[in-house]
Amino acid sequence: MKALIFNGPRDIRYEDFKDPERTIDNAVIMKVKKCSICGSDLHIYHGDQIGKKNYDADQHKFCVGHEFIGEVVEIGPDVHDLKVGDQILSAGGTGCGKCTYCRTANIWKCKRATAFGLSNEMNGGQAEFVQIPNADRTLMRIPEGVGDEQAMLLTDALATASFGINNTGLLPGQSLAVVGLGPIGLLGIELAFLRGASQIFAIDPVAGRRAQAEKLGAIAFAPGDEAIGAIVEATKGGVHCVFEASGASSAVASTLPLVRTGGGLSFIGLPQPGVALPLNQILYKGITVKAGVAPVQDLWEPLIPMLQSGRLKATGLFSHHMDLADGAQAYKIFDARADNVVKIMMNVN
């Protein structure tokens, strides 16, 4: 098959790769129709370290990508909820499917939980085909009334945004700052207004992304001390909650000055190496801090009715549509934030 293969930092190539074989009884083989690049994929692309994995070191080639939708073409004997021909979306990662955590809606506590496309231990879906283990819990038929773009966002970004906003503790009538206006930050704005936010301030260095935030109803700023001062003044002491969705060291550092005493901070961006929070300030301001990896599968149930009813739009984020064969160029565009890119959908021919 053809796939996007990690050959080293800033070296992702569209090339031949071995077809996946179904090696697990609870797995399916999925024919990928469309896939997308996530901001966390750029950490691999840059050769960063994620957990214990250093992508700047020599390693086996592997297929990247954890956001993809497609069709079931083969099922294992322990798959009970799916059939060949089903049109499906996949969560960005999964667990073993057998432990207590996997059986009690806590997949990300599974000791074997991982995301697709992090290594050759579980190849990703920026490819023509991919094996999906723990298929009954990892996959979902694309619901009626949910378009391909919304389905793609359900694989990771929309669930992660929902998780992050939930973790802020935001209550109706309260104010929020969103730091980082990639797809997750922009989705967070829409979700926060649905949750009843009275006022949302949005911070990002890219003018086009600030413009999108303003279309959603937020008040947008370029990052810096001037923005922090204006927001603290407008809210008479700081926002009630901050949603940090980038992981950049400067973005993380801005969160504590933005939030008022007794407020909430939520972090979902993969942090840059060496990023730290001053614990003494958290202590003295009485700030509640939450972070973590979104339990994607467990957030589908509340999100899907919102999409089907039209209350949640989750549209307009895919600024670019390209073919998988042009994936190397897609990564360059996404990495450079060129051409007002927000998110890229790749068609798998």
Short mmCIF file of C-alpha atoms in Angstrom, two decimals:
data_model
loop_
_atom_site.label_atom_id
_atom_site.label_comp_id
_atom_site.label_asym_id
_atom_site.label_seq_id
_atom_site.Cartn_x
_atom_site.Cartn_y
_atom_site.Cartn_z
CA MET A 1 0.00 0.00 0.00
CA LYS A 2 0.93 3.68 -0.10
CA ALA A 3 1.32 5.61 3.14
CA LEU A 4 2.99 8.59 4.79
CA ILE A 5 6.11 7.23 6.47
CA PHE A 6 8.29 8.84 9.13
CA ASN A 7 11.90 8.63 7.97
CA GLY A 8 13.30 11.09 10.51
CA PRO A 9 12.77 14.70 11.63
CA ARG A 10 11.07 16.76 8.92
CA ASP A 11 11.28 13.76 6.60
CA ILE A 12 7.82 12.28 6.06
CA ARG A 13 7.48 10.58 2.68
CA TYR A 14 4.66 9.13 0.60
CA GLU A 15 5.99 5.69 -0.22
CA ASP A 16 5.30 1.96 -0.33
CA PHE A 17 4.68 0.26 3.01
CA LYS A 18 3.71 -3.28 3.94
CA ASP A 19 -0.05 -3.90 3.94
CA PRO A 20 -1.34 -4.37 7.50
CA GLU A 21 -2.27 -7.91 8.49
CA ARG A 22 -4.93 -8.61 11.06
CA THR A 23 -2.86 -10.10 13.87
CA ILE A 24 -5.34 -9.59 16.73
CA ASP A 25 -8.69 -11.34 17.13
CA ASN A 26 -10.48 -8.18 18.34
CA ALA A 27 -9.15 -6.10 15.42
CA VAL A 28 -10.43 -5.02 12.03
CA ILE A 29 -8.70 -3.86 8.88
CA MET A 30 -9.92 -0.45 7.82
CA LYS A 31 -9.70 1.01 4.33
CA VAL A 32 -8.96 4.67 4.94
CA LYS A 33 -10.99 7.21 2.94
CA LYS A 34 -9.75 10.43 4.50
CA CYS A 35 -7.21 11.44 7.10
CA SER A 36 -5.95 14.61 8.75
CA ILE A 37 -2.86 16.08 10.40
CA CYS A 38 -3.06 16.96 14.10
CA GLY A 39 -0.90 19.51 15.85
CA SER A 40 0.59 16.70 17.94
CA ASP A 41 1.79 15.05 14.71
CA LEU A 42 4.13 18.02 14.35
CA HIS A 43 6.00 16.97 17.50
CA ILE A 44 6.92 13.77 15.69
CA TYR A 45 7.70 15.73 12.54
CA HIS A 46 10.05 18.04 14.46
CA GLY A 47 11.90 15.16 16.12
CA ASP A 48 10.67 16.11 19.60
CA GLN A 49 10.26 13.82 22.57
CA ILE A 50 6.79 12.53 23.49
CA GLY A 51 6.82 10.66 26.78
CA LYS A 52 9.78 8.29 26.62
CA LYS A 53 9.90 8.36 22.81
CA ASN A 54 12.60 10.53 21.25
CA TYR A 55 11.84 11.13 17.58
CA ASP A 56 15.26 12.63 16.96
CA ALA A 57 16.89 9.23 17.56
CA ASP A 58 17.33 6.43 15.03
CA GLN A 59 14.31 4.13 14.82
CA HIS A 60 12.33 1.92 12.50
CA LYS A 61 10.16 3.57 9.88
CA PHE A 62 6.48 3.74 10.73
CA CYS A 63 3.22 5.09 9.33
CA VAL A 64 2.05 8.31 10.97
CA GLY A 65 -1.39 9.73 11.75
CA HIS A 66 -4.16 9.22 14.31
CA GLU A 67 -7.08 11.06 12.68
CA PHE A 68 -8.83 9.04 9.98
CA ILE A 69 -12.17 7.72 8.75
CA GLY A 70 -13.01 4.92 6.35
CA GLU A 71 -14.61 1.52 5.83
CA VAL A 72 -14.34 -1.90 7.48
CA VAL A 73 -12.91 -4.45 5.03
CA GLU A 74 -11.98 -7.33 7.35
CA ILE A 75 -13.03 -8.31 10.87
CA GLY A 76 -11.59 -10.61 13.52
CA PRO A 77 -13.56 -13.33 15.35
CA ASP A 78 -13.78 -11.29 18.56
CA VAL A 79 -15.35 -8.24 16.87
CA HIS A 80 -19.09 -8.22 17.55
CA ASP A 81 -20.46 -4.72 16.87
CA LEU A 82 -19.14 -4.09 13.36
CA LYS A 83 -19.40 -5.68 9.94
CA VAL A 84 -17.62 -5.45 6.61
CA GLY A 85 -18.79 -2.38 4.71
CA ASP A 86 -19.51 -0.21 7.77
CA GLN A 87 -18.51 3.44 7.32
CA ILE A 88 -16.54 4.26 10.44
CA LEU A 89 -14.46 6.76 12.34
CA SER A 90 -11.67 5.78 14.69
CA ALA A 91 -10.63 7.22 18.01
CA GLY A 92 -7.08 8.52 17.85
CA GLY A 93 -5.86 5.76 20.12
CA THR A 94 -6.91 2.70 22.07
CA GLY A 95 -6.06 0.21 24.80
CA CYS A 96 -5.84 -3.56 25.03
CA GLY A 97 -9.61 -4.02 25.26
CA LYS A 98 -9.29 -6.70 27.92
CA CYS A 99 -8.22 -5.06 31.19
CA THR A 100 -10.50 -3.56 33.84
CA TYR A 101 -9.83 -0.02 32.62
CA CYS A 102 -10.76 -0.83 29.03
CA ARG A 103 -13.97 -2.50 30.18
CA THR A 104 -15.04 0.40 32.42
CA ALA A 105 -14.71 3.39 30.07
CA ASN A 106 -11.21 4.25 31.29
CA ILE A 107 -9.18 3.24 28.24
CA TRP A 108 -6.46 5.85 28.80
CA LYS A 109 -5.59 4.27 32.16
CA CYS A 110 -4.81 1.00 30.36
CA LYS A 111 -1.10 0.20 30.67
CA ARG A 112 -1.00 -0.61 26.96
CA ALA A 113 -2.97 2.43 25.82
CA THR A 114 -1.36 4.37 23.01
CA ALA A 115 -2.20 6.52 20.02
CA PHE A 116 -2.01 5.43 16.42
CA GLY A 117 1.02 6.52 14.45
CA LEU A 118 3.51 6.99 17.29
CA SER A 119 5.72 4.04 16.35
CA ASN A 120 5.79 0.81 14.38
CA GLU A 121 4.14 -0.88 17.38
CA MET A 122 0.82 0.58 16.17
CA ASN A 123 1.06 2.16 12.75
CA GLY A 124 -1.11 5.15 11.93
CA GLY A 125 -3.88 5.89 9.49
CA GLN A 126 -2.30 8.29 7.03
CA ALA A 127 -2.31 5.30 4.73
CA GLU A 128 -4.52 3.25 2.46
CA PHE A 129 -5.17 0.62 5.15
CA VAL A 130 -4.69 0.30 8.91
CA GLN A 131 -5.28 -2.38 11.55
CA ILE A 132 -7.54 -1.24 14.41
CA PRO A 133 -7.21 -3.30 17.62
CA ASN A 134 -9.96 -3.32 20.26
CA ALA A 135 -12.25 -2.43 17.37
CA ASP A 136 -15.59 -2.54 19.17
CA ARG A 137 -14.41 0.22 21.53
CA THR A 138 -12.11 2.10 19.15
CA LEU A 139 -14.43 2.48 16.16
CA MET A 140 -17.89 3.90 15.67
CA ARG A 141 -20.18 3.90 12.66
CA ILE A 142 -20.41 7.45 11.35
CA PRO A 143 -23.78 8.62 12.71
CA GLU A 144 -26.57 9.88 10.50
CA GLY A 145 -26.42 13.63 10.09
CA VAL A 146 -22.68 13.83 10.80
CA GLY A 147 -20.57 14.91 7.81
CA ASP A 148 -17.07 13.74 6.99
CA GLU A 149 -15.44 16.87 8.42
CA GLN A 150 -17.33 16.54 11.69
CA ALA A 151 -16.56 12.81 11.79
CA MET A 152 -12.88 13.58 11.36
CA LEU A 153 -13.01 16.03 14.26
CA LEU A 154 -14.62 13.36 16.45
CA THR A 155 -11.50 11.20 16.05
CA ASP A 156 -9.58 13.56 18.32
CA ALA A 157 -9.87 17.35 18.11
CA LEU A 158 -13.52 17.81 19.08
CA ALA A 159 -13.34 15.30 21.93
CA THR A 160 -10.10 16.85 23.16
CA ALA A 161 -11.62 20.33 23.09
CA SER A 162 -14.65 19.09 25.02
CA PHE A 163 -12.41 17.39 27.58
CA GLY A 164 -10.35 20.53 28.00
CA ILE A 165 -13.34 22.83 28.43
CA ASN A 166 -14.91 20.41 30.91
CA ASN A 167 -11.67 20.47 32.91
CA THR A 168 -11.74 24.27 33.25
CA GLY A 169 -14.78 23.98 35.53
CA LEU A 170 -16.45 26.78 33.56
CA LEU A 171 -19.95 27.63 34.81
CA PRO A 172 -22.72 29.54 32.99
CA GLY A 173 -22.12 33.27 33.19
CA GLN A 174 -18.37 32.99 33.73
CA SER A 175 -15.51 34.32 31.60
CA LEU A 176 -12.89 32.25 29.79
CA ALA A 177 -9.56 32.81 28.05
CA VAL A 178 -8.50 30.42 25.29
CA VAL A 179 -4.75 30.43 24.64
CA GLY A 180 -3.83 28.86 21.30
CA LEU A 181 -6.27 29.01 18.40
CA GLY A 182 -5.57 25.89 16.43
CA PRO A 183 -8.55 23.63 15.71
CA ILE A 184 -8.84 22.53 19.34
CA GLY A 185 -8.79 26.07 20.67
CA LEU A 186 -11.37 27.22 18.12
CA LEU A 187 -13.62 24.26 18.92
CA GLY A 188 -13.17 25.08 22.59
CA ILE A 189 -14.62 28.54 21.99
CA GLU A 190 -17.74 27.12 20.37
CA LEU A 191 -18.17 24.54 23.14
CA ALA A 192 -17.64 27.13 25.88
CA PHE A 193 -20.34 29.40 24.51
CA LEU A 194 -22.70 26.41 24.42
CA ARG A 195 -21.77 25.81 28.05
CA GLY A 196 -22.90 29.35 28.89
CA ALA A 197 -19.69 31.40 28.91
CA SER A 198 -20.49 35.10 29.22
CA GLN A 199 -17.30 36.37 27.63
CA ILE A 200 -14.41 34.61 25.86
CA PHE A 201 -10.99 36.09 25.18
CA ALA A 202 -8.82 34.38 22.57
CA ILE A 203 -5.04 34.66 22.20
CA ASP A 204 -2.90 33.57 19.25
CA PRO A 205 -0.02 35.04 17.20
CA VAL A 206 -1.66 34.21 13.85
CA ALA A 207 -4.00 36.94 12.61
CA GLY A 208 -6.15 34.58 10.54
CA ARG A 209 -6.86 32.40 13.54
CA ARG A 210 -7.75 35.42 15.65
CA ALA A 211 -10.20 36.42 12.92
CA GLN A 212 -11.84 33.00 13.10
CA ALA A 213 -12.15 33.29 16.86
CA GLU A 214 -13.86 36.65 16.46
CA LYS A 215 -16.36 35.12 14.03
CA LEU A 216 -17.25 32.67 16.81
CA GLY A 217 -17.90 35.58 19.17
CA ALA A 218 -14.61 35.81 21.06
CA ILE A 219 -12.54 38.93 21.68
CA ALA A 220 -9.14 38.20 20.15
CA PHE A 221 -5.64 39.41 21.01
CA ALA A 222 -2.10 38.82 19.84
CA PRO A 223 -0.05 37.37 22.72
CA GLY A 224 1.92 39.59 25.07
CA ASP A 225 1.79 41.59 28.28
CA GLU A 226 -0.50 44.18 26.71
CA ALA A 227 -3.12 41.51 25.96
CA ILE A 228 -2.89 40.08 29.47
CA GLY A 229 -3.29 43.54 31.00
CA ALA A 230 -6.30 44.35 28.84
CA ILE A 231 -8.04 41.07 29.69
CA VAL A 232 -7.35 41.37 33.43
CA GLU A 233 -8.71 44.93 33.38
CA ALA A 234 -11.80 43.98 31.35
CA THR A 235 -12.64 41.17 33.77
CA LYS A 236 -11.78 43.15 36.92
CA GLY A 237 -9.10 40.79 38.11
CA GLY A 238 -8.80 38.03 35.55
CA VAL A 239 -10.97 35.45 33.84
CA HIS A 240 -12.67 32.69 35.78
CA CYS A 241 -11.03 29.97 33.68
CA VAL A 242 -8.24 29.48 31.13
CA PHE A 243 -8.09 26.79 28.45
CA GLU A 244 -4.51 26.37 27.19
CA ALA A 245 -4.45 24.54 23.86
CA SER A 246 -0.96 24.96 22.44
CA GLY A 247 1.71 23.72 24.84
CA ALA A 248 4.11 26.50 23.84
CA SER A 249 6.18 27.74 26.77
CA SER A 250 5.06 31.37 26.33
CA ALA A 251 1.41 30.29 26.16
CA VAL A 252 1.68 28.21 29.32
CA ALA A 253 3.43 31.09 31.11
CA SER A 254 0.55 33.45 30.26
CA THR A 255 -2.12 31.36 31.95
CA LEU A 256 -1.51 32.26 35.61
CA PRO A 257 -1.49 36.04 35.06
CA LEU A 258 -4.78 35.70 33.14
CA VAL A 259 -6.77 33.74 35.73
CA ARG A 260 -8.35 35.27 38.81
CA THR A 261 -7.91 33.99 42.36
CA GLY A 262 -9.82 30.74 42.81
CA GLY A 263 -10.06 30.14 39.07
CA GLY A 264 -9.39 27.10 36.92
CA LEU A 265 -6.66 26.20 34.44
CA SER A 266 -6.98 23.41 31.87
CA PHE A 267 -4.03 22.19 29.80
CA ILE A 268 -4.30 19.88 26.79
CA GLY A 269 -1.44 21.08 24.56
CA LEU A 270 1.63 18.82 24.45
CA PRO A 271 4.19 20.91 26.37
CA GLN A 272 7.52 21.95 25.01
CA PRO A 273 10.53 20.50 26.88
CA GLY A 274 11.25 22.32 30.11
CA VAL A 275 7.84 23.97 30.44
CA ALA A 276 7.03 24.54 34.12
CA LEU A 277 4.37 26.20 36.24
CA PRO A 278 5.22 28.20 39.40
CA LEU A 279 3.64 26.11 42.14
CA ASN A 280 3.82 28.95 44.67
CA GLN A 281 1.57 31.14 42.50
CA ILE A 282 -0.90 28.28 42.02
CA LEU A 283 -0.94 27.76 45.78
CA TYR A 284 -1.37 31.40 46.79
CA LYS A 285 -4.04 32.11 44.15
CA GLY A 286 -5.93 28.91 44.97
CA ILE A 287 -5.98 27.78 41.35
CA THR A 288 -7.40 24.42 40.27
CA VAL A 289 -5.20 22.88 37.57
CA LYS A 290 -6.29 19.96 35.40
CA ALA A 291 -4.65 18.25 32.44
CA GLY A 292 -4.64 14.91 30.69
CA VAL A 293 -5.34 12.94 27.55
CA ALA A 294 -8.96 13.02 26.39
CA PRO A 295 -10.93 9.76 26.70
CA VAL A 296 -12.12 10.22 23.13
CA GLN A 297 -14.51 7.27 22.92
CA ASP A 298 -16.29 8.29 26.12
CA LEU A 299 -17.03 11.78 24.80
CA TRP A 300 -18.78 10.70 21.61
CA GLU A 301 -22.10 10.10 23.37
CA PRO A 302 -22.68 13.71 24.52
CA LEU A 303 -21.16 15.32 21.41
CA ILE A 304 -23.02 13.47 18.66
CA PRO A 305 -26.55 14.70 19.55
CA MET A 306 -25.20 18.25 19.63
CA LEU A 307 -23.84 17.82 16.10
CA GLN A 308 -27.00 16.13 14.81
CA SER A 309 -29.25 18.86 16.21
CA GLY A 310 -27.08 21.63 14.77
CA ARG A 311 -26.42 23.23 18.15
CA LEU A 312 -22.74 22.42 17.68
CA LYS A 313 -21.51 23.36 14.21
CA ALA A 314 -17.84 22.28 14.24
CA THR A 315 -17.44 23.49 10.66
CA GLY A 316 -15.07 25.71 8.71
CA LEU A 317 -11.87 24.33 10.20
CA PHE A 318 -10.61 22.36 7.20
CA SER A 319 -8.98 25.15 5.26
CA HIS A 320 -7.10 22.82 2.90
CA HIS A 321 -8.05 19.65 1.02
CA MET A 322 -5.20 17.64 -0.50
CA ASP A 323 -4.40 14.11 -1.64
CA LEU A 324 -2.44 11.68 0.52
CA ALA A 325 0.15 11.59 -2.27
CA ASP A 326 0.87 15.24 -1.46
CA GLY A 327 1.20 14.52 2.25
CA ALA A 328 4.83 15.61 2.54
CA GLN A 329 3.84 19.03 1.22
CA ALA A 330 0.81 19.06 3.52
CA TYR A 331 3.11 18.65 6.53
CA LYS A 332 5.29 21.53 5.34
CA ILE A 333 2.27 23.81 4.94
CA PHE A 334 0.82 22.85 8.32
CA ASP A 335 4.17 23.23 10.08
CA ALA A 336 4.81 26.67 8.57
CA ARG A 337 1.22 27.84 9.21
CA ALA A 338 1.32 28.94 5.59
CA ASP A 339 -1.57 30.07 3.43
CA ASN A 340 -3.84 30.71 6.46
CA VAL A 341 -3.94 26.99 7.18
CA VAL A 342 -6.07 25.79 10.08
CA LYS A 343 -6.49 22.09 9.37
CA ILE A 344 -5.77 19.85 6.37
CA MET A 345 -7.98 17.02 5.10
CA MET A 346 -6.21 14.45 2.93
CA ASN A 347 -8.14 12.23 0.53
CA VAL A 348 -6.90 8.67 0.18
CA ASN A 349 -7.47 7.67 -3.44
#
